PDB file of C-alpha atoms and ligand atoms in Angstrom:
ATOM      1  CA  UNK W   1       0.000   0.000   0.000  1.00  0.00           C
ATOM      2  CA  UNK W   2       1.503   3.426  -0.921  1.00  0.00           C
ATOM      3  CA  UNK W   3       2.476   5.753   1.937  1.00  0.00           C
ATOM      4  CA  UNK W   4      -0.017   8.390   3.080  1.00  0.00           C
ATOM      5  CA  UNK W   5       1.055  11.823   1.812  1.00  0.00           C
ATOM      6  CA  UNK W   6       0.626  14.788   4.187  1.00  0.00           C
ATOM      7  CA  UNK W   7      -0.311  18.285   3.080  1.00  0.00           C
ATOM      8  CA  UNK W   8      -1.340  21.480   4.774  1.00  0.00           C
ATOM      9  CA  UNK W   9      -4.306  21.964   2.451  1.00  0.00           C
ATOM     10  CA  UNK W  10      -6.254  19.577   0.246  1.00  0.00           C
ATOM     11  CA  UNK W  11      -8.686  20.974  -2.324  1.00  0.00           C
ATOM     12  CA  UNK W  12     -11.348  18.745  -3.861  1.00  0.00           C
ATOM     13  CA  UNK W  13     -12.972  20.816  -6.573  1.00  0.00           C
ATOM     14  CA  UNK W  14     -13.114  22.392  -9.998  1.00  0.00           C
ATOM     15  CA  UNK W  15     -10.661  23.551 -12.654  1.00  0.00           C
ATOM     16  CA  UNK W  16     -11.940  25.914 -15.352  1.00  0.00           C
ATOM     17  CA  UNK W  17     -10.475  27.681 -18.330  1.00  0.00           C
ATOM     18  CA  UNK W  18     -11.832  31.215 -17.891  1.00  0.00           C
ATOM     19  CA  UNK W  19     -12.809  32.802 -21.222  1.00  0.00           C
ATOM     20  CA  UNK W  20     -12.828  36.449 -20.240  1.00  0.00           C
ATOM     21  CA  UNK W  21     -13.938  39.579 -22.087  1.00  0.00           C
ATOM     22  CA  UNK W  22     -13.904  43.067 -20.622  1.00  0.00           C
ATOM     23  CA  UNK W  23     -16.851  45.314 -21.568  1.00  0.00           C
ATOM     24  CA  UNK W  24     -18.179  48.701 -20.491  1.00  0.00           C
ATOM     25  CA  UNK W  25     -21.409  47.180 -19.177  1.00  0.00           C
ATOM     26  CA  UNK W  26     -23.090  43.761 -19.072  1.00  0.00           C
ATOM     27  CA  UNK W  27     -25.241  42.966 -22.144  1.00  0.00           C
ATOM     28  CA  UNK W  28     -28.991  43.126 -21.543  1.00  0.00           C
ATOM     29  CA  UNK W  29     -31.193  40.239 -22.824  1.00  0.00           C
ATOM     30  CA  UNK W  30     -31.184  40.346 -26.622  1.00  0.00           C
ATOM     31  CA  UNK W  31     -28.382  42.928 -26.740  1.00  0.00           C
ATOM     32  CA  UNK W  32     -25.064  42.462 -28.604  1.00  0.00           C
ATOM     33  CA  UNK W  33     -22.139  44.526 -27.375  1.00  0.00           C
ATOM     34  CA  UNK W  34     -18.420  44.664 -28.177  1.00  0.00           C
ATOM     35  CA  UNK W  35     -15.697  43.950 -25.667  1.00  0.00           C
ATOM     36  CA  UNK W  36     -11.898  43.857 -25.486  1.00  0.00           C
ATOM     37  CA  UNK W  37      -9.839  40.924 -26.825  1.00  0.00           C
ATOM     38  CA  UNK W  38     -10.725  37.506 -25.407  1.00  0.00           C
ATOM     39  CA  UNK W  39      -8.342  36.313 -22.694  1.00  0.00           C
ATOM     40  CA  UNK W  40      -8.010  32.678 -21.630  1.00  0.00           C
ATOM     41  CA  UNK W  41      -6.998  32.540 -17.984  1.00  0.00           C
ATOM     42  CA  UNK W  42      -6.592  29.617 -15.548  1.00  0.00           C
ATOM     43  CA  UNK W  43      -9.501  29.562 -13.097  1.00  0.00           C
ATOM     44  CA  UNK W  44     -12.118  27.400 -11.403  1.00  0.00           C
ATOM     45  CA  UNK W  45     -12.972  27.952  -7.753  1.00  0.00           C
ATOM     46  CA  UNK W  46     -11.161  24.780  -6.637  1.00  0.00           C
ATOM     47  CA  UNK W  47      -7.964  25.460  -8.576  1.00  0.00           C
ATOM     48  CA  UNK W  48      -8.002  29.150  -7.609  1.00  0.00           C
ATOM     49  CA  UNK W  49      -8.250  28.281  -3.912  1.00  0.00           C
ATOM     50  CA  UNK W  50      -5.434  25.737  -4.280  1.00  0.00           C
ATOM     51  CA  UNK W  51      -3.170  28.367  -5.886  1.00  0.00           C
ATOM     52  CA  UNK W  52      -4.260  31.011  -3.360  1.00  0.00           C
ATOM     53  CA  UNK W  53      -3.212  28.793  -0.424  1.00  0.00           C
ATOM     54  CA  UNK W  54       0.023  27.695  -2.149  1.00  0.00           C
ATOM     55  CA  UNK W  55       1.053  31.332  -2.765  1.00  0.00           C
ATOM     56  CA  UNK W  56       0.653  31.886   0.981  1.00  0.00           C
ATOM     57  CA  UNK W  57       3.221  29.160   1.641  1.00  0.00           C
ATOM     58  CA  UNK W  58       0.950  26.151   2.336  1.00  0.00           C
ATOM     59  CA  UNK W  59       1.741  22.734   0.863  1.00  0.00           C
ATOM     60  CA  UNK W  60      -1.292  21.947  -1.295  1.00  0.00           C
ATOM     61  CA  UNK W  61      -2.712  18.962  -3.183  1.00  0.00           C
ATOM     62  CA  UNK W  62      -5.748  19.053  -5.452  1.00  0.00           C
ATOM     63  CA  UNK W  63      -8.281  16.420  -6.502  1.00  0.00           C
ATOM     64  CA  UNK W  64     -10.313  17.033  -9.661  1.00  0.00           C
ATOM     65  CA  UNK W  65     -10.751  16.270 -13.350  1.00  0.00           C
ATOM     66  CA  UNK W  66      -9.867  17.927 -16.616  1.00  0.00           C
ATOM     67  CA  UNK W  67     -10.709  16.942 -20.200  1.00  0.00           C
ATOM     68  CA  UNK W  68      -8.494  15.629 -22.983  1.00  0.00           C
ATOM     69  CA  UNK W  69      -8.555  18.974 -24.814  1.00  0.00           C
ATOM     70  CA  UNK W  70      -5.830  21.628 -24.719  1.00  0.00           C
ATOM     71  CA  UNK W  71      -7.339  23.390 -21.706  1.00  0.00           C
ATOM     72  CA  UNK W  72      -6.466  20.369 -19.488  1.00  0.00           C
ATOM     73  CA  UNK W  73      -2.656  20.731 -19.680  1.00  0.00           C
ATOM     74  CA  UNK W  74      -3.025  24.531 -19.588  1.00  0.00           C
ATOM     75  CA  UNK W  75      -4.761  24.308 -16.188  1.00  0.00           C
ATOM     76  CA  UNK W  76      -2.491  21.587 -14.822  1.00  0.00           C
ATOM     77  CA  UNK W  77       0.626  23.573 -15.752  1.00  0.00           C
ATOM     78  CA  UNK W  78      -0.730  26.579 -13.929  1.00  0.00           C
ATOM     79  CA  UNK W  79      -1.174  24.527 -10.740  1.00  0.00           C
ATOM     80  CA  UNK W  80       2.247  22.905 -11.159  1.00  0.00           C
ATOM     81  CA  UNK W  81       3.940  26.276 -11.503  1.00  0.00           C
ATOM     82  CA  UNK W  82       2.606  27.111  -8.028  1.00  0.00           C
ATOM     83  CA  UNK W  83       3.823  23.741  -6.671  1.00  0.00           C
ATOM     84  CA  UNK W  84       0.309  22.310  -6.193  1.00  0.00           C
ATOM     85  CA  UNK W  85       0.400  18.493  -6.258  1.00  0.00           C
ATOM     86  CA  UNK W  86      -1.686  17.419  -9.271  1.00  0.00           C
ATOM     87  CA  UNK W  87      -1.165  13.640  -8.954  1.00  0.00           C
ATOM     88  CA  UNK W  88      -4.848  13.191  -8.049  1.00  0.00           C
ATOM     89  CA  UNK W  89      -6.277  15.188 -10.948  1.00  0.00           C
ATOM     90  CA  UNK W  90      -7.404  12.731 -13.601  1.00  0.00           C
ATOM     91  CA  UNK W  91      -8.213  13.182 -17.264  1.00  0.00           C
ATOM     92  CA  UNK W  92     -11.747  12.522 -18.447  1.00  0.00           C
ATOM     93  CA  UNK W  93     -13.398  12.026 -21.842  1.00  0.00           C
ATOM     94  CA  UNK W  94     -15.525  15.158 -21.238  1.00  0.00           C
ATOM     95  CA  UNK W  95     -14.423  18.653 -22.154  1.00  0.00           C
ATOM     96  CA  UNK W  96     -12.441  20.596 -19.576  1.00  0.00           C
ATOM     97  CA  UNK W  97     -14.635  22.885 -17.461  1.00  0.00           C
ATOM     98  CA  UNK W  98     -14.976  26.417 -18.795  1.00  0.00           C
ATOM     99  CA  UNK W  99     -16.288  29.688 -17.411  1.00  0.00           C
ATOM    100  CA  UNK W 100     -17.536  32.424 -19.752  1.00  0.00           C
ATOM    101  CA  UNK W 101     -16.785  35.644 -17.862  1.00  0.00           C
ATOM    102  CA  UNK W 102     -17.721  39.224 -18.628  1.00  0.00           C
ATOM    103  CA  UNK W 103     -16.019  41.912 -16.512  1.00  0.00           C
ATOM    104  CA  UNK W 104     -17.553  45.393 -16.620  1.00  0.00           C
ATOM    105  CA  UNK W 105     -15.830  48.753 -16.198  1.00  0.00           C
ATOM    106  CA  UNK W 106     -16.434  48.730 -12.421  1.00  0.00           C
ATOM    107  CA  UNK W 107     -14.635  45.374 -12.071  1.00  0.00           C
ATOM    108  CA  UNK W 108     -17.788  43.355 -11.330  1.00  0.00           C
ATOM    109  CA  UNK W 109     -18.203  40.083 -13.208  1.00  0.00           C
ATOM    110  CA  UNK W 110     -20.914  37.848 -14.530  1.00  0.00           C
ATOM    111  CA  UNK W 111     -20.084  34.167 -15.102  1.00  0.00           C
ATOM    112  CA  UNK W 112     -21.647  31.268 -17.030  1.00  0.00           C
ATOM    113  CA  UNK W 113     -20.160  27.865 -16.203  1.00  0.00           C
ATOM    114  CA  UNK W 114     -19.917  24.743 -18.307  1.00  0.00           C
ATOM    115  CA  UNK W 115     -18.972  22.005 -15.826  1.00  0.00           C
ATOM    116  CA  UNK W 116     -17.504  19.479 -18.295  1.00  0.00           C
ATOM    117  CA  UNK W 117     -15.054  17.159 -16.513  1.00  0.00           C
ATOM    118  CA  UNK W 118     -15.731  18.874 -13.149  1.00  0.00           C
ATOM    119  CA  UNK W 119     -19.124  17.158 -13.235  1.00  0.00           C
ATOM    120  CA  UNK W 120     -17.388  13.756 -13.234  1.00  0.00           C
ATOM    121  CA  UNK W 121     -15.592  13.997  -9.865  1.00  0.00           C
ATOM    122  CA  UNK W 122     -17.036  11.130  -7.809  1.00  0.00           C
ATOM    123  CA  UNK W 123     -17.001   9.799  -4.251  1.00  0.00           C
ATOM    124  CA  UNK W 124     -14.825   6.919  -5.535  1.00  0.00           C
ATOM    125  CA  UNK W 125     -12.095   9.456  -6.375  1.00  0.00           C
ATOM    126  CA  UNK W 126     -12.129  10.435  -2.700  1.00  0.00           C
ATOM    127  CA  UNK W 127     -12.198   6.904  -1.293  1.00  0.00           C
ATOM    128  CA  UNK W 128      -9.087   6.103  -3.343  1.00  0.00           C
ATOM    129  CA  UNK W 129      -7.061   8.965  -1.822  1.00  0.00           C
ATOM    130  CA  UNK W 130      -3.956   8.273   0.238  1.00  0.00           C
ATOM    131  CA  UNK W 131      -3.724  11.795   1.567  1.00  0.00           C
ATOM    132  CA  UNK W 132      -3.958  13.544   4.906  1.00  0.00           C
ATOM    133  CA  UNK W 133      -4.271  17.283   5.302  1.00  0.00           C
ATOM    134  CA  UNK W 134      -4.881  19.829   8.030  1.00  0.00           C
ATOM    135  CA  UNK W 135      -7.498  21.700   6.036  1.00  0.00           C
ATOM    136  CA  UNK W 136      -9.908  20.492   3.364  1.00  0.00           C
ATOM    137  CA  UNK W 137     -11.350  23.117   0.983  1.00  0.00           C
ATOM    138  CA  UNK W 138     -14.627  22.411  -0.814  1.00  0.00           C
ATOM    139  CA  UNK W 139     -16.803  24.427  -3.211  1.00  0.00           C
ATOM    140  CA  UNK W 140     -19.908  23.552  -5.262  1.00  0.00           C
ATOM    141  CA  UNK W 141     -18.564  23.299  -8.834  1.00  0.00           C
ATOM    142  CA  UNK W 142     -18.391  19.480  -8.629  1.00  0.00           C
ATOM    143  CA  UNK W 143     -21.439  17.217  -7.997  1.00  0.00           C
ATOM    144  CA  UNK W 144     -23.176  17.915  -4.672  1.00  0.00           C
ATOM    145  CA  UNK W 145     -23.159  14.249  -3.590  1.00  0.00           C
ATOM    146  CA  UNK W 146     -19.361  14.234  -4.032  1.00  0.00           C
ATOM    147  CA  UNK W 147     -19.029  17.387  -1.925  1.00  0.00           C
ATOM    148  CA  UNK W 148     -21.156  15.828   0.851  1.00  0.00           C
ATOM    149  CA  UNK W 149     -19.065  12.654   0.758  1.00  0.00           C
ATOM    150  CA  UNK W 150     -15.833  14.663   0.781  1.00  0.00           C
ATOM    151  CA  UNK W 151     -16.933  16.745   3.780  1.00  0.00           C
ATOM    152  CA  UNK W 152     -17.778  13.622   5.814  1.00  0.00           C
ATOM    153  CA  UNK W 153     -14.517  11.960   4.716  1.00  0.00           C
ATOM    154  CA  UNK W 154     -12.547  15.070   5.720  1.00  0.00           C
ATOM    155  CA  UNK W 155     -14.121  15.152   9.167  1.00  0.00           C
ATOM    156  CA  UNK W 156     -13.562  11.426   9.709  1.00  0.00           C
ATOM    157  CA  UNK W 157      -9.918  11.970   8.851  1.00  0.00           C
ATOM    158  CA  UNK W 158      -9.460  14.841  11.315  1.00  0.00           C
ATOM    159  CA  UNK W 159      -9.316  17.697   8.798  1.00  0.00           C
ATOM    160  CA  UNK W 160     -10.710  21.212   9.286  1.00  0.00           C
ATOM    161  CA  UNK W 161     -13.446  21.292   6.639  1.00  0.00           C
ATOM    162  CA  UNK W 162     -14.060  24.657   4.959  1.00  0.00           C
ATOM    163  CA  UNK W 163     -17.030  24.891   2.604  1.00  0.00           C
ATOM    164  CA  UNK W 164     -17.387  27.732   0.106  1.00  0.00           C
ATOM    165  CA  UNK W 165     -21.047  27.310  -0.990  1.00  0.00           C
ATOM    166  CA  UNK W 166     -20.443  28.702  -4.478  1.00  0.00           C
ATOM    167  CA  UNK W 167     -22.063  28.787  -6.976  1.00  0.00           C
ATOM    168  CA  UNK W 168     -25.034  29.505  -4.724  1.00  0.00           C
ATOM    169  CA  UNK W 169     -27.665  26.833  -4.170  1.00  0.00           C
ATOM    170  CA  UNK W 170     -29.747  25.308  -1.400  1.00  0.00           C
ATOM    171  CA  UNK W 171     -27.883  22.739   0.697  1.00  0.00           C
ATOM    172  CA  UNK W 172     -28.894  19.820   2.922  1.00  0.00           C
ATOM    173  CA  UNK W 173     -28.265  20.179   6.657  1.00  0.00           C
ATOM    174  CA  UNK W 174     -25.962  17.126   6.623  1.00  0.00           C
ATOM    175  CA  UNK W 175     -23.440  19.171   4.624  1.00  0.00           C
ATOM    176  CA  UNK W 176     -23.713  22.177   6.942  1.00  0.00           C
ATOM    177  CA  UNK W 177     -23.091  19.843   9.890  1.00  0.00           C
ATOM    178  CA  UNK W 178     -19.978  18.345   8.300  1.00  0.00           C
ATOM    179  CA  UNK W 179     -18.238  21.676   7.731  1.00  0.00           C
ATOM    180  CA  UNK W 180     -16.230  23.538  10.383  1.00  0.00           C
ATOM    181  CA  UNK W 181     -16.441  26.830   8.508  1.00  0.00           C
ATOM    182  CA  UNK W 182     -18.947  27.960   5.878  1.00  0.00           C
ATOM    183  CA  UNK W 183     -17.795  30.912   3.769  1.00  0.00           C
ATOM    184  CA  UNK W 184     -20.518  32.400   1.547  1.00  0.00           C
ATOM    185  CA  UNK W 185     -20.780  35.856   0.033  1.00  0.00           C
ATOM    186  CA  UNK W 186     -23.995  37.880   0.509  1.00  0.00           C
ATOM    187  CA  UNK W 187     -25.770  36.422  -2.534  1.00  0.00           C
ATOM    188  CA  UNK W 188     -24.837  32.854  -1.630  1.00  0.00           C
ATOM    189  CA  UNK W 189     -25.940  33.329   1.985  1.00  0.00           C
ATOM    190  CA  UNK W 190     -29.288  34.684   0.842  1.00  0.00           C
ATOM    191  CA  UNK W 191     -29.879  31.752  -1.499  1.00  0.00           C
ATOM    192  CA  UNK W 192     -28.729  29.278   1.121  1.00  0.00           C
ATOM    193  CA  UNK W 193     -31.119  30.567   3.761  1.00  0.00           C
ATOM    194  CA  UNK W 194     -33.987  32.054   1.714  1.00  0.00           C
ATOM    195  CA  UNK W 195     -33.473  35.282   3.700  1.00  0.00           C
ATOM    196  CA  UNK W 196     -32.689  38.716   2.274  1.00  0.00           C
ATOM    197  CA  UNK W 197     -29.063  39.762   2.827  1.00  0.00           C
ATOM    198  CA  UNK W 198     -28.609  43.493   2.168  1.00  0.00           C
ATOM    199  CA  UNK W 199     -26.373  44.753   4.942  1.00  0.00           C
ATOM    200  CA  UNK W 200     -24.350  43.646   7.949  1.00  0.00           C
ATOM    201  CA  UNK W 201     -27.400  43.167  10.195  1.00  0.00           C
ATOM    202  CA  UNK W 202     -29.311  41.025   7.707  1.00  0.00           C
ATOM    203  CA  UNK W 203     -26.102  39.050   7.009  1.00  0.00           C
ATOM    204  CA  UNK W 204     -25.811  38.335  10.737  1.00  0.00           C
ATOM    205  CA  UNK W 205     -29.434  37.177  10.917  1.00  0.00           C
ATOM    206  CA  UNK W 206     -29.020  34.880   7.907  1.00  0.00           C
ATOM    207  CA  UNK W 207     -25.736  33.499   9.270  1.00  0.00           C
ATOM    208  CA  UNK W 208     -27.501  32.747  12.568  1.00  0.00           C
ATOM    209  CA  UNK W 209     -30.174  30.861  10.618  1.00  0.00           C
ATOM    210  CA  UNK W 210     -27.367  28.637   9.312  1.00  0.00           C
ATOM    211  CA  UNK W 211     -26.076  28.142  12.872  1.00  0.00           C
ATOM    212  CA  UNK W 212     -29.590  27.029  13.856  1.00  0.00           C
ATOM    213  CA  UNK W 213     -29.387  24.388  11.137  1.00  0.00           C
ATOM    214  CA  UNK W 214     -26.122  23.001  12.549  1.00  0.00           C
ATOM    215  CA  UNK W 215     -23.393  25.183  11.010  1.00  0.00           C
ATOM    216  CA  UNK W 216     -20.527  25.873  13.436  1.00  0.00           C
ATOM    217  CA  UNK W 217     -18.838  29.006  12.103  1.00  0.00           C
ATOM    218  CA  UNK W 218     -20.094  31.219   9.272  1.00  0.00           C
ATOM    219  CA  UNK W 219     -17.853  33.821   7.634  1.00  0.00           C
ATOM    220  CA  UNK W 220     -19.717  36.096   5.234  1.00  0.00           C
ATOM    221  CA  UNK W 221     -17.671  38.087   2.728  1.00  0.00           C
ATOM    222  CA  UNK W 222     -19.353  41.463   2.269  1.00  0.00           C
ATOM    223  CA  UNK W 223     -17.349  43.118  -0.534  1.00  0.00           C
ATOM    224  CA  UNK W 224     -16.541  46.713   0.408  1.00  0.00           C
ATOM    225  CA  UNK W 225     -18.134  46.168   3.849  1.00  0.00           C
ATOM    226  CA  UNK W 226     -15.448  43.617   4.774  1.00  0.00           C
ATOM    227  CA  UNK W 227     -16.362  40.303   6.360  1.00  0.00           C
ATOM    228  CA  UNK W 228     -18.545  39.061   9.197  1.00  0.00           C
ATOM    229  CA  UNK W 229     -17.612  36.157  11.478  1.00  0.00           C
ATOM    230  CA  UNK W 230     -20.612  34.546  13.188  1.00  0.00           C
ATOM    231  CA  UNK W 231     -20.498  31.601  15.607  1.00  0.00           C
ATOM    232  CA  UNK W 232     -22.430  30.677  18.729  1.00  0.00           C
ATOM    233  CA  UNK W 233     -19.629  32.319  20.732  1.00  0.00           C
ATOM    234  CA  UNK W 234     -19.086  35.563  18.853  1.00  0.00           C
ATOM    235  CA  UNK W 235     -20.134  37.959  16.120  1.00  0.00           C
ATOM    236  CA  UNK W 236     -17.319  40.139  14.721  1.00  0.00           C
ATOM    237  CA  UNK W 237     -17.170  42.406  11.719  1.00  0.00           C
ATOM    238  CA  UNK W 238     -13.812  42.917  10.052  1.00  0.00           C
ATOM    239  CA  UNK W 239     -13.497  46.055   7.926  1.00  0.00           C
ATOM    240  CA  UNK W 240     -12.575  45.996   4.252  1.00  0.00           C
ATOM    241  CA  UNK W 241      -9.267  47.397   3.015  1.00  0.00           C
ATOM    242  CA  UNK W 242      -9.813  50.294   0.608  1.00  0.00           C
ATOM    243  CA  UNK W 243      -8.293  49.405  -2.776  1.00  0.00           C
ATOM    244  CA  UNK W 244      -8.763  50.395  -6.415  1.00  0.00           C
ATOM    245  CA  UNK W 245     -10.876  47.578  -7.865  1.00  0.00           C
ATOM    246  CA  UNK W 246      -9.894  46.295 -11.321  1.00  0.00           C
ATOM    247  CA  UNK W 247     -11.623  42.885 -11.340  1.00  0.00           C
ATOM    248  CA  UNK W 248     -13.393  41.082  -8.476  1.00  0.00           C
ATOM    249  CA  UNK W 249     -12.982  37.623 -10.090  1.00  0.00           C
ATOM    250  CA  UNK W 250     -11.456  35.140  -7.588  1.00  0.00           C
ATOM    251  CA  UNK W 251     -11.401  37.650  -4.702  1.00  0.00           C
ATOM    252  CA  UNK W 252     -13.449  35.144  -2.668  1.00  0.00           C
ATOM    253  CA  UNK W 253     -10.995  32.383  -3.625  1.00  0.00           C
ATOM    254  CA  UNK W 254      -8.052  34.538  -2.503  1.00  0.00           C
ATOM    255  CA  UNK W 255      -9.881  35.140   0.803  1.00  0.00           C
ATOM    256  CA  UNK W 256     -10.433  31.411   1.369  1.00  0.00           C
ATOM    257  CA  UNK W 257      -6.874  30.418   0.430  1.00  0.00           C
ATOM    258  CA  UNK W 258      -5.572  33.115   2.773  1.00  0.00           C
ATOM    259  CA  UNK W 259      -7.873  32.035   5.605  1.00  0.00           C
ATOM    260  CA  UNK W 260      -6.898  28.364   5.245  1.00  0.00           C
ATOM    261  CA  UNK W 261      -3.161  29.041   5.098  1.00  0.00           C
ATOM    262  CA  UNK W 262      -3.344  31.359   8.113  1.00  0.00           C
ATOM    263  CA  UNK W 263      -5.020  28.580  10.154  1.00  0.00           C
ATOM    264  CA  UNK W 264      -2.420  26.071   8.958  1.00  0.00           C
ATOM    265  CA  UNK W 265       0.411  28.393   9.951  1.00  0.00           C
ATOM    266  CA  UNK W 266      -1.141  28.885  13.398  1.00  0.00           C
ATOM    267  CA  UNK W 267      -1.420  25.132  13.854  1.00  0.00           C
ATOM    268  CA  UNK W 268       2.075  24.332  12.567  1.00  0.00           C
ATOM    269  CA  UNK W 269       3.454  23.753  16.045  1.00  0.00           C
ATOM    270  CA  UNK W 270       0.926  20.938  16.596  1.00  0.00           C
ATOM    271  CA  UNK W 271       2.330  17.577  15.590  1.00  0.00           C
ATOM    272  CA  UNK W 272      -1.141  16.003  15.620  1.00  0.00           C
ATOM    273  CA  UNK W 273      -3.842  16.849  13.079  1.00  0.00           C
ATOM    274  CA  UNK W 274      -5.743  19.916  14.300  1.00  0.00           C
ATOM    275  CA  UNK W 275      -8.948  20.073  16.262  1.00  0.00           C
ATOM    276  CA  UNK W 276     -10.949  23.133  15.245  1.00  0.00           C
ATOM    277  CA  UNK W 277     -12.157  23.562  18.819  1.00  0.00           C
ATOM    278  CA  UNK W 278      -8.599  24.411  19.836  1.00  0.00           C
ATOM    279  CA  UNK W 279      -8.610  27.511  17.673  1.00  0.00           C
ATOM    280  CA  UNK W 280      -9.063  30.548  19.893  1.00  0.00           C
ATOM    281  CA  UNK W 281     -11.713  33.084  18.794  1.00  0.00           C
ATOM    282  CA  UNK W 282      -9.081  35.843  18.563  1.00  0.00           C
ATOM    283  CA  UNK W 283      -6.982  33.691  16.250  1.00  0.00           C
ATOM    284  CA  UNK W 284      -9.929  33.093  13.951  1.00  0.00           C
ATOM    285  CA  UNK W 285     -10.548  36.840  13.683  1.00  0.00           C
ATOM    286  CA  UNK W 286      -6.863  37.371  12.867  1.00  0.00           C
ATOM    287  CA  UNK W 287      -7.262  34.784  10.122  1.00  0.00           C
ATOM    288  CA  UNK W 288     -10.302  36.656   8.743  1.00  0.00           C
ATOM    289  CA  UNK W 289      -8.333  39.935   8.742  1.00  0.00           C
ATOM    290  CA  UNK W 290      -5.479  38.305   6.859  1.00  0.00           C
ATOM    291  CA  UNK W 291      -7.920  36.684   4.421  1.00  0.00           C
ATOM    292  CA  UNK W 292      -9.555  40.088   3.864  1.00  0.00           C
ATOM    293  CA  UNK W 293      -6.204  41.498   2.781  1.00  0.00           C
ATOM    294  CA  UNK W 294      -5.725  38.579   0.355  1.00  0.00           C
ATOM    295  CA  UNK W 295      -9.202  39.187  -1.126  1.00  0.00           C
ATOM    296  CA  UNK W 296      -8.638  42.939  -1.405  1.00  0.00           C
ATOM    297  CA  UNK W 297      -5.315  42.499  -3.216  1.00  0.00           C
ATOM    298  CA  UNK W 298      -6.883  40.033  -5.673  1.00  0.00           C
ATOM    299  CA  UNK W 299      -9.380  42.695  -6.792  1.00  0.00           C
ATOM    300  CA  UNK W 300      -6.543  45.020  -7.831  1.00  0.00           C
ATOM    301  CA  UNK W 301      -5.452  42.740 -10.693  1.00  0.00           C
ATOM    302  CA  UNK W 302      -7.223  41.305 -13.707  1.00  0.00           C
ATOM    303  CA  UNK W 303      -8.102  37.591 -14.002  1.00  0.00           C
ATOM    304  CA  UNK W 304      -8.484  34.688 -11.578  1.00  0.00           C
ATOM    305  CA  UNK W 305      -5.179  32.927 -10.847  1.00  0.00           C
ATOM    306  CA  UNK W 306      -2.923  35.793 -12.044  1.00  0.00           C
ATOM    307  CA  UNK W 307      -4.533  38.046  -9.415  1.00  0.00           C
ATOM    308  CA  UNK W 308      -3.916  35.812  -6.377  1.00  0.00           C
ATOM    309  CA  UNK W 309      -1.347  37.450  -4.094  1.00  0.00           C
ATOM    310  CA  UNK W 310       1.812  35.896  -2.656  1.00  0.00           C
ATOM    311  CA  UNK W 311       2.611  35.913   1.054  1.00  0.00           C
ATOM    312  CA  UNK W 312       5.229  38.643   0.514  1.00  0.00           C
ATOM    313  CA  UNK W 313       2.685  40.835  -1.299  1.00  0.00           C
ATOM    314  CA  UNK W 314       0.144  40.447   1.519  1.00  0.00           C
ATOM    315  CA  UNK W 315       2.714  41.170   4.228  1.00  0.00           C
ATOM    316  CA  UNK W 316       3.913  44.269   2.374  1.00  0.00           C
ATOM    317  CA  UNK W 317       0.301  45.447   1.922  1.00  0.00           C
ATOM    318  CA  UNK W 318      -0.459  44.947   5.626  1.00  0.00           C
ATOM    319  CA  UNK W 319       2.666  46.723   6.776  1.00  0.00           C
TER     320      UNK W 319
HETATM  321  O1  RIB N   1     -14.364  32.303  -8.273  1.00  0.00           O
HETATM  322  C1  RIB N   1     -13.954  32.661  -9.560  1.00  0.00           C
HETATM  323  C2  RIB N   1     -14.072  31.493 -10.478  1.00  0.00           C
HETATM  324  O2  RIB N   1     -15.441  31.171 -10.645  1.00  0.00           O
HETATM  325  C3  RIB N   1     -13.565  31.721 -11.877  1.00  0.00           C
HETATM  326  O3  RIB N   1     -12.188  31.464 -12.004  1.00  0.00           O
HETATM  327  C4  RIB N   1     -14.432  30.820 -12.726  1.00  0.00           C
HETATM  328  O4  RIB N   1     -13.757  29.725 -13.236  1.00  0.00           O
HETATM  329  C5  RIB N   1     -15.575  30.387 -11.798  1.00  0.00           C
HETATM  330  O5  RIB N   1     -15.440  29.103 -11.413  1.00  0.00           O
END
């Protein structure tokens, strides 16, 4: 039997080729508009979060699928160049996942996904893994039943399970219960709970509705209002860093990679796999502040993976 490999962060999720066009405004239904030249950029929430954590110094492995087309090697090379272990990313007959992205002049985006090979990641892929990690990162661009299986598997194996419920959808309580941290943005939180989320107060109320359903810690990213940490022990708002926004794509992924790597760094002295209950509230807020800086920096550059900051860049920004 092969040896178990140990990583700081394991990502089970999606890889997408982002087909990005910049326009002045989003097209209305039936409208044709012109944009800048098409850019093909490595993306996918899973792969972005893997790169985001790796650039913060974490050792990272990723599980996923790409297709046999040219986008597959393009995405794998991007991960490899950031030292993400790609041994558990397999190649499928389907097309590689793609994301059609329009970025408007204010830096906001609108995205249409075509799952392709991401839709073929199965629970069997997880059962076959010979990997341990301190933190497991999950999103919703692979089949939901695989995400649920992965979350339970991560918990059983002593990992801190972080769920980014994106793209937004309703979720079963069993998944909420299996995650240590749930990190939605305002839109995702609203869809997840069926409650309006317009400001910090309504975000807190919706986050508490998730706690009532079994979630342990909810961290809501609020764009230029920062982030809100809500658990049964505390509610804390962390302010946003003022930056000049170029493109918000992957800002949430930068936040999550930064949060995960900060926790890993804090737990480095522990020889055993971490227990999330050992994490002091103050430490978690520090992690949110650091993650906020990662997210802010990502908005200052165009594209998904090219915009994810390194540890040095974040430290310089914070100092
Ligand atoms: O979070 C940003 C990502 O969402 C993009 O890279 C795109 O691939 C979509 O998955």
